Coordinates of C-alpha atoms and ligand atoms in Angstrom, one line a residue:
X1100 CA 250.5 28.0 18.3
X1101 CA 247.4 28.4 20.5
X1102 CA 244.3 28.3 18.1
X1103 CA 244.2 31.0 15.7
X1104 CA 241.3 33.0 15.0
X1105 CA 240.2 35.2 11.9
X1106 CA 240.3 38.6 12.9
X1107 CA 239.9 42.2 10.8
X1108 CA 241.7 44.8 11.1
X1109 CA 240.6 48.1 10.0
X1110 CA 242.8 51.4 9.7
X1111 CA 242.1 55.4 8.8
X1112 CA 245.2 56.6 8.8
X1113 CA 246.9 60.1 9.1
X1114 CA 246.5 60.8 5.1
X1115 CA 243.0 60.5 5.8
X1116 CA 242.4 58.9 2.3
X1117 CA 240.2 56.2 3.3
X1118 CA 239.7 52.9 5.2
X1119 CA 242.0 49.8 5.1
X1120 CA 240.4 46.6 6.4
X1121 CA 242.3 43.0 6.2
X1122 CA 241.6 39.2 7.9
X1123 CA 244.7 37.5 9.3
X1124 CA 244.1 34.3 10.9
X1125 CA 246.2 34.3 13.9
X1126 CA 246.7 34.0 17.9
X1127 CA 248.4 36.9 18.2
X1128 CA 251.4 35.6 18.3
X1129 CA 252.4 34.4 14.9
X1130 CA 250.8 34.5 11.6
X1131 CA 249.0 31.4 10.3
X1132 CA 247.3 33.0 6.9
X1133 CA 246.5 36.9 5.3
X1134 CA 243.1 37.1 4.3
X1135 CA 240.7 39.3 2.1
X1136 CA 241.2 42.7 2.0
X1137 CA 239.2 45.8 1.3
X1138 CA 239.5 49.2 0.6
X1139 CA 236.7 52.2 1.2
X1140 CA 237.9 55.6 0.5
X1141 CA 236.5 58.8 1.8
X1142 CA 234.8 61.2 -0.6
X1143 CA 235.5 64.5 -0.9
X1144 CA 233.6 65.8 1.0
X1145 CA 233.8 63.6 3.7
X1146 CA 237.8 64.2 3.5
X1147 CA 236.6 68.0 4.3
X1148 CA 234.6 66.8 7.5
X1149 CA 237.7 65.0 8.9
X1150 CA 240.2 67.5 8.0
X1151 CA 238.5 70.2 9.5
X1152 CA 238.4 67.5 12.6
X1153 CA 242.1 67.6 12.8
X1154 CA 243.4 69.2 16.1
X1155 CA 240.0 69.1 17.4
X1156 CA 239.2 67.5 20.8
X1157 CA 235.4 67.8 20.9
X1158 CA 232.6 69.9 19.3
X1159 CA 230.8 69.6 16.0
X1160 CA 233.7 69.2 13.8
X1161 CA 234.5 66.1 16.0
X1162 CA 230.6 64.9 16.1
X1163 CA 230.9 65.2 12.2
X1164 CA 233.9 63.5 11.9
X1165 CA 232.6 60.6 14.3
X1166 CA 229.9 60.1 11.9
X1167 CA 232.1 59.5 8.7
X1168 CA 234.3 57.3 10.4
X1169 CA 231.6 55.3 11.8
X1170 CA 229.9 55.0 8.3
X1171 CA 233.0 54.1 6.0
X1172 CA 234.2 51.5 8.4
X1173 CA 230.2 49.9 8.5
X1174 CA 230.8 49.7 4.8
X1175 CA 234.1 48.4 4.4
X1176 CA 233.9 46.0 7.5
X1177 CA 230.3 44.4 6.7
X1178 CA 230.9 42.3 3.6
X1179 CA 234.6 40.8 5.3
X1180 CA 233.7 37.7 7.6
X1181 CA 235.1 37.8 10.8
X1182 CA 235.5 36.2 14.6
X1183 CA 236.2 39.8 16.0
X1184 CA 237.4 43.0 14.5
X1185 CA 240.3 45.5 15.4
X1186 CA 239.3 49.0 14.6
X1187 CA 242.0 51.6 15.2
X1188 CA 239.7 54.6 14.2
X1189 CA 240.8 57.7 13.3
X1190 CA 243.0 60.2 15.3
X1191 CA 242.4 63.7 15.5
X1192 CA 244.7 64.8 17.8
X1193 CA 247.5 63.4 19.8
X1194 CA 249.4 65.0 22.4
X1195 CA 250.1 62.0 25.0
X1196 CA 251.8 63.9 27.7
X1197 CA 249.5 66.2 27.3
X1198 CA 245.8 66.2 26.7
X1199 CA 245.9 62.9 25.5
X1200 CA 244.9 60.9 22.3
X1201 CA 241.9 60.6 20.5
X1202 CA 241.0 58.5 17.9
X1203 CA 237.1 58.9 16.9
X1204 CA 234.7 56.5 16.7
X1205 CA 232.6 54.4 18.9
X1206 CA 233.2 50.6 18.6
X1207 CA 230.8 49.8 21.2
X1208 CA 228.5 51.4 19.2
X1209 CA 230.7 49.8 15.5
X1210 CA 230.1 46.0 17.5
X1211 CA 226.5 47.2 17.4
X1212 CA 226.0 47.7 13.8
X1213 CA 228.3 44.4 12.8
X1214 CA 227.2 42.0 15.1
X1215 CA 230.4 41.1 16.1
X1216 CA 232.8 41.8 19.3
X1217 CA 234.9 44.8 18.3
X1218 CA 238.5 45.9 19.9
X1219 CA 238.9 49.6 19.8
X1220 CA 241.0 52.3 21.9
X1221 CA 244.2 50.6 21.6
X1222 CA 246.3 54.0 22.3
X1223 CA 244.7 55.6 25.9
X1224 CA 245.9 52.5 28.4
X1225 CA 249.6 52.6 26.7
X1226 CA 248.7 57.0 27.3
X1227 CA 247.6 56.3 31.1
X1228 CA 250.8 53.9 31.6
X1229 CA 253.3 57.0 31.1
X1230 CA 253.3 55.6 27.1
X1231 CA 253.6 58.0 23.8
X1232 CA 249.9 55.9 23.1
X1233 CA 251.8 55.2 19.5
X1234 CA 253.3 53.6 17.5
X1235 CA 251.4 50.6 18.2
X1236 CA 252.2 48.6 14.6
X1237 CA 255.8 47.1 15.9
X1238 CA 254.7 44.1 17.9
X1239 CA 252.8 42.9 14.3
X1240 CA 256.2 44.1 12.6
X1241 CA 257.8 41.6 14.9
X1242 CA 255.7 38.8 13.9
X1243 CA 255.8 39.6 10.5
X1244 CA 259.7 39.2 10.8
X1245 CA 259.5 35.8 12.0
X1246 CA 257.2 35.1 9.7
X1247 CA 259.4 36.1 6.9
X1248 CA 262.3 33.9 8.5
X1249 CA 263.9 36.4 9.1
X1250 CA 267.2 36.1 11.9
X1251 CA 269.1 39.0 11.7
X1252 CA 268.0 42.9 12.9
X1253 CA 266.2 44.6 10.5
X1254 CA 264.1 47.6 10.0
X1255 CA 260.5 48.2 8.8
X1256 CA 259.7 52.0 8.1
X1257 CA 256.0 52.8 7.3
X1258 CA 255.5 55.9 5.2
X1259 CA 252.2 57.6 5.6
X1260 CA 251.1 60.9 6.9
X1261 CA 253.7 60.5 9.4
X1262 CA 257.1 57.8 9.4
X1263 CA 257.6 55.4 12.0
X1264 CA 260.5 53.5 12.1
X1265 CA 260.5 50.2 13.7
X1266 CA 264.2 47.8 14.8
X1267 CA 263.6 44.1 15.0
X1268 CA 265.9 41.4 16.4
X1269 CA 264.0 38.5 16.0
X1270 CA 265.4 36.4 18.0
X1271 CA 263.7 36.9 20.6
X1272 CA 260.9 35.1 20.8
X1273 CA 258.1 37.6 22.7
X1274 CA 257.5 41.3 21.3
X1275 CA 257.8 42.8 24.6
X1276 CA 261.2 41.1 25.6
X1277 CA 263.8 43.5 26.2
X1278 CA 266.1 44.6 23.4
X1279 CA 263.5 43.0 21.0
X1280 CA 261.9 46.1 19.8
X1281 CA 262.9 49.7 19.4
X1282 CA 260.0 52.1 17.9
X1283 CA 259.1 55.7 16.3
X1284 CA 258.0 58.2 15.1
X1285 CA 260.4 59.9 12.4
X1286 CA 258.9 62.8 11.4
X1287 CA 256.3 63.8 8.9
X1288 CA 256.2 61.8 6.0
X1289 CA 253.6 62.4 3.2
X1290 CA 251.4 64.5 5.2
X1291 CA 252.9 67.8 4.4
X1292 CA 253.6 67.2 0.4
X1293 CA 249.9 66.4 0.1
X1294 CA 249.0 69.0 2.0
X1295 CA 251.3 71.6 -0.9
X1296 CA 249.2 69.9 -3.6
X1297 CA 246.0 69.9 -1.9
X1298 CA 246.7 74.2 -1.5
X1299 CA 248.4 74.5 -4.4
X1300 CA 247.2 72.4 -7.1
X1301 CA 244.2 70.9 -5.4
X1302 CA 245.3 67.5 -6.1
X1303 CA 245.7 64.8 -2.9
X1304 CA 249.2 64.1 -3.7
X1305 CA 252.4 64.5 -5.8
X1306 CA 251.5 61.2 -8.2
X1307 CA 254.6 59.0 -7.9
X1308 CA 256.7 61.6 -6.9
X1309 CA 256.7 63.7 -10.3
X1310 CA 257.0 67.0 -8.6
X1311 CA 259.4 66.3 -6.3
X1312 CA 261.9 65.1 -8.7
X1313 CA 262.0 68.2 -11.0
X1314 CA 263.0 70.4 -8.0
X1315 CA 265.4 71.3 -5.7
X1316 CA 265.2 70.8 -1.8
X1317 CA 266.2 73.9 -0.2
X1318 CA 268.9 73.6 2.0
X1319 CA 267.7 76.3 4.3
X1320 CA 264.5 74.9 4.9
X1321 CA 266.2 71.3 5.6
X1322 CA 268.3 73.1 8.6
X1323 CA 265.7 74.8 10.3
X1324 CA 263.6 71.0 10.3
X1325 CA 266.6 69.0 11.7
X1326 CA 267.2 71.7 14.3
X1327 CA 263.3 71.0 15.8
X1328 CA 263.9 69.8 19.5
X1329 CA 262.0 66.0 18.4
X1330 CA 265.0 65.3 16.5
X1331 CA 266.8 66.0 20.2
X1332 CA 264.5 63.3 22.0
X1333 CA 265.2 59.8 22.5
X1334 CA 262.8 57.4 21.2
X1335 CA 260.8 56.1 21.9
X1336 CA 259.1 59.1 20.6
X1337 CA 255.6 59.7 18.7
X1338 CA 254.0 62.7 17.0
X1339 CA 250.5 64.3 15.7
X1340 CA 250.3 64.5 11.8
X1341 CA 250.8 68.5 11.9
X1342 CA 253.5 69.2 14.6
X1343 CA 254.9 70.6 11.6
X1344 CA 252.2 73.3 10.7
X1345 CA 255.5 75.9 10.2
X1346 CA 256.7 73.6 7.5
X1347 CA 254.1 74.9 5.3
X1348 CA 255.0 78.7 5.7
X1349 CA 258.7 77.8 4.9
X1350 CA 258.2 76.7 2.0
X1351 CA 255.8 79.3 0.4
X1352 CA 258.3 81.8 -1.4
X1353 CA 259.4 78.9 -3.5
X1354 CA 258.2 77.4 -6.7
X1355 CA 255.6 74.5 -6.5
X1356 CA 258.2 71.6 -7.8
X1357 CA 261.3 73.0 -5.7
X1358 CA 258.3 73.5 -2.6
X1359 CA 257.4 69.7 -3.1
X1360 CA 261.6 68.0 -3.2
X1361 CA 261.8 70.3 -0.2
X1362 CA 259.4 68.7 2.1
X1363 CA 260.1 65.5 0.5
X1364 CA 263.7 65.8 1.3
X1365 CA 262.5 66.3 4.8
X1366 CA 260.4 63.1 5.1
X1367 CA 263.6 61.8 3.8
X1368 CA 266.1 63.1 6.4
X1369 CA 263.4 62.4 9.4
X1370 CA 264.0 58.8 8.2
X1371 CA 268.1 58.9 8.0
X1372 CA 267.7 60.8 12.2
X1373 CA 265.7 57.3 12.4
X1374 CA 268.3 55.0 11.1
X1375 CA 271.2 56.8 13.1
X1376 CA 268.9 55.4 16.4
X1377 CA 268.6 51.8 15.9
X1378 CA 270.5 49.8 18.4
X1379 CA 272.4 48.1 15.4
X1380 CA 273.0 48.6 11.9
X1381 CA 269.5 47.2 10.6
X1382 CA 270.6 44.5 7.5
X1383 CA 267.3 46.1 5.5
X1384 CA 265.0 48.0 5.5
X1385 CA 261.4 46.8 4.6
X1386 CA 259.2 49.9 3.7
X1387 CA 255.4 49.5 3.9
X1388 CA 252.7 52.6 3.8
X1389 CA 251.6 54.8 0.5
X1390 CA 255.1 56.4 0.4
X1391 CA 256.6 53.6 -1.3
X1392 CA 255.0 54.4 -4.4
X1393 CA 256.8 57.3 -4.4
X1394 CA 260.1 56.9 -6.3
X1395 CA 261.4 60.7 -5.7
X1396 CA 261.4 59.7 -1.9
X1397 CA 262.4 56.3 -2.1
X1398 CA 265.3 57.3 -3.4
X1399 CA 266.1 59.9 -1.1
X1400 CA 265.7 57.8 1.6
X1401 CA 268.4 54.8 -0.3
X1402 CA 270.6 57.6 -0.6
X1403 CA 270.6 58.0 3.3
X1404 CA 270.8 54.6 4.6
X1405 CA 273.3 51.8 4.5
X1406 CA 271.5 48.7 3.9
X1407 CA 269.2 48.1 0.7
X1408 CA 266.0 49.7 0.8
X1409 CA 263.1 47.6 -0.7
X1410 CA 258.8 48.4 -0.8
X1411 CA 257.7 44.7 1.9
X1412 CA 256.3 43.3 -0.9
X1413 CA 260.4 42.2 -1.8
X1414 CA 259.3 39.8 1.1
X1415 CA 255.7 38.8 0.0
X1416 CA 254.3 41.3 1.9
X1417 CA 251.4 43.7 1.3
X1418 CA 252.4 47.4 2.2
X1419 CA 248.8 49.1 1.3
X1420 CA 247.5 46.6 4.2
X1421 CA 249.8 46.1 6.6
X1422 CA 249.1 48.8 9.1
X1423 CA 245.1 47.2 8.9
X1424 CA 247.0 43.0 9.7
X1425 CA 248.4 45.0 12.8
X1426 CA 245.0 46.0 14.3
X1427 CA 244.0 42.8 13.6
X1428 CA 247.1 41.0 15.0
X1429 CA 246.6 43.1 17.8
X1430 CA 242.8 42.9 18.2
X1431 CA 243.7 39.0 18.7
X1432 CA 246.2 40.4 21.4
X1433 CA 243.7 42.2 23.5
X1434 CA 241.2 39.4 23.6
X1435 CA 244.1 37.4 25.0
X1436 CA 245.3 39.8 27.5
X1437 CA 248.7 39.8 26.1
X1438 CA 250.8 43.3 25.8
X1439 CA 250.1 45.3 22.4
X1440 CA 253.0 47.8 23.7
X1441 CA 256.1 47.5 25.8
X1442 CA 259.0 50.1 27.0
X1443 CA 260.6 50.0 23.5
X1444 CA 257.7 50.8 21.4
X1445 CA 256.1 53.3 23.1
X1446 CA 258.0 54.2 26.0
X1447 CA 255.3 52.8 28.6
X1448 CA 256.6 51.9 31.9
X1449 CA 256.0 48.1 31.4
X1450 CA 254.7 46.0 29.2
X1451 CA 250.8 46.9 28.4
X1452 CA 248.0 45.5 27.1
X1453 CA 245.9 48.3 25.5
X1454 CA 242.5 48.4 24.4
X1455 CA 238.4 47.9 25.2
X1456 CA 236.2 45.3 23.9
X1457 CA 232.4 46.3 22.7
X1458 CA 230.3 43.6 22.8
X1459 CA 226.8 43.3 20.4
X1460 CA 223.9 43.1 22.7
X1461 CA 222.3 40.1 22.3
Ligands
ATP958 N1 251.6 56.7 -6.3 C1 251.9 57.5 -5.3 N2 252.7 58.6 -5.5 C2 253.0 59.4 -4.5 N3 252.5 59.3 -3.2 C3 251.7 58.3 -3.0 C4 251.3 57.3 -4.0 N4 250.5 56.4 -3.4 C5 250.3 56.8 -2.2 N5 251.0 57.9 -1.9 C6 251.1 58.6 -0.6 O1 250.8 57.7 0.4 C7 249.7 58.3 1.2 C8 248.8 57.3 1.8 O2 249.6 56.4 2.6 P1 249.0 55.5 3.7 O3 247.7 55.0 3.3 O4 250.1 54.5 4.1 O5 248.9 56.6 4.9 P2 248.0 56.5 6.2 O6 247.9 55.0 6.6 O7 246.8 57.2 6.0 O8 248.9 57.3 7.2 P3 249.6 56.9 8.6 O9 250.4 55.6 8.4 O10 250.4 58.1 9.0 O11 248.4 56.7 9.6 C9 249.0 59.3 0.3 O12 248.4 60.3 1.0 C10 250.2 59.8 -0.6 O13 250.8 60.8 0.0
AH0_959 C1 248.6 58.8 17.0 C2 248.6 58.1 15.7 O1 247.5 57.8 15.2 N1 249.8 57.8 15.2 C3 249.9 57.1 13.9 C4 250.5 58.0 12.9 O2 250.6 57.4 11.6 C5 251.9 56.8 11.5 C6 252.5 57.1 12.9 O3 251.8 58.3 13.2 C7 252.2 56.1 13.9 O4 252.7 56.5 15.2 C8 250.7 55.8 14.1 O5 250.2 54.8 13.3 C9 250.6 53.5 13.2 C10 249.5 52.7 12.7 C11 251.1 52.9 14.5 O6 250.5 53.1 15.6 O7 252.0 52.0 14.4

């Protein structure tokens, strides 16, 4: 191992519920300790500012939203000790073969108010390189197989706004190696069952899947989701959190429990597309993101897969801050030059080392 360093990792992801930050010691390549962790969630109202940020790729919404993002993650970062800091920001809007990705806001300008170097922009090099700019978390899911001892193929899925869905072999012994990695998006995952509660109930999610299991997933509304032309893509493949705005008007004639196992039963079947990818039956699959508290979909998901289906913390793991470890693991990356993405993760043309590094002025 070259000589680790601590480094913090700090994620907003797509369920825009707040901001993840977690140290892991490492050198980027493997895992020498997990560290504090801390958790700052947005208030209500600063929820609002981002949502209405969502889609956007400039204007006041997006100034608004800048300044939120810049403010939770000052608070959440400052009290956690740290050589440098990984900050993924938060995306707005991502369309990487199109206008591009963005994810908002400023780390020279973060590095500034913590005194330290931050890594930021991890997605736009991967973006430039002919990449899908996400998912970016697989090369940390690699490590984190080998550091669970992993030595057969396996699977991590993270469940958050949106699924990804992430094939290990980790026998190889470099993330970017060919046939190492194979990464995706599966679909929308939480985002549009907390989206029904938000409209219908105003509540930010359907606690431990409550709703979900006393109704009844439409069949009709499952077909017309599978027969979306991402399910006809290769991977690797990515998405934005609402590339499945129509989901919401399908499911508006029915009742509020049957509305909620619907478009939980489509997070579900995303998944099962997923598994029907990998290279090789996975031998189990490690689930990590705020979906695995959700028993109503973990068991959908079991029912659709043919390996055991357990939350990562079956491994020691810690799913509410894994994604945060990865911008971290991969912050240690960037200062090293070493790839963050490669062909099977992201679809780039080579192996690429994303990412910009502010600097505090002295
Ligand atoms: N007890 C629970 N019951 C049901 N759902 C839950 C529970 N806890 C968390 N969730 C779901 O998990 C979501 C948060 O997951 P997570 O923090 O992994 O998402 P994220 O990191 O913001 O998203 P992404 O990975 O797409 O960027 C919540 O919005 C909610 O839908
Ligand atoms: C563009 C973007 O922010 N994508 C997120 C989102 O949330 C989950 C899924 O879609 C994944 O592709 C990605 O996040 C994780 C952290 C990743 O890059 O691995």
């Amino acid at each position: 191992m070259t000589e680790p360093v601590t480094a913090l990792g700090a994620m907003s992801g797509t369920s825009l519920d707040g901001v993840d930050a977690a140290v892991l010691v490492t050198d980027g390549e493997s895992i020498a300790s997990f560290g504090p962790t801390a958790y700052r969630p947005y208030a209500p109202e600063e929820r609002a500012i981002l949502r209405a940020a969502l889609g956007r790729w400039e204007g006041p919404e997006v100034e608004a939203a800048v300044r939120v993002v810049e403010v939770a993650h000052a608070e959440a970062l400052g009290p956690l000790a740290s050589d440098l800091v990984g900050f993924h920001g938060q995306t707005l809007a991502h369309d990487p073969r199109g206008r591009g990705t963005l994810q908002v806001g400023d780390g020279d300008r973060l590095a500034q108010a913590l005194g330290r170097p931050v890594v930021w922009d991890f997605r736009s090099e991967d973006v430039r390189q002919g990449g899908e700019g996400a998912p970016l978390a697989p090369f940390f899911h690699w490590a984190l197989a080998r550091h669970v001892g992993a030595t057969e193929p396996l699977a991590m899925l993270n469940l958050g706004g949106v699924g990804n869905l992430t094939w290990i072999d980790p026998r190889h012994d470099r993330p970017e190696a060919p046939g190492a990695l194979l990464a995706f998006d599966t679909g929308p995952a939480n985002a549009p069952v907390d989206d029904l509660l938000l409209r219908r109930r105003g509540q930010p999610r359907d606690e431990d899947g409550r709703l979900a299991a006393e109704g009844t997933p439409w069949a009709d509304v499952l077909e017309r989701f599978l027969a979306h032309p991402f399910f006809g893509r290769p991977p690797p493949k990515s998405l934005d959190r609402d590339a499945w705005a129509d989901l919401a008007a399908a499911v508006e004639p029915l009742s509020d429990a049957d509305a909620a196992a619907t478009l939980t039963a489509c997070a579900a079947v995303a998944v099962g597309q997923g598994l029907a990818l990998c290279p090789s039956p996975p031998r189990r699959l490690l689930v990590t993101g705020g979906g695995r508290r959700n028993p109503a979909l973990m068991a959908m998901i079991a029912a659709r897969a043919d390996c055991p289906v357990e939350p990562v913390e079956s491994v020691g793991l810690d799913g509410d801050m894994l994604e945060a470890q990865a911008f971290a693991f991969l912050a240690v990356r960037v200062r090293r030059g070493l790839p963050t993405s490669a062909p099977g993760t992201t679809g780039v043309a080579r192996p690429t080392c994303g990412g910009r590094i502010g600097r505090p002025r002295a």
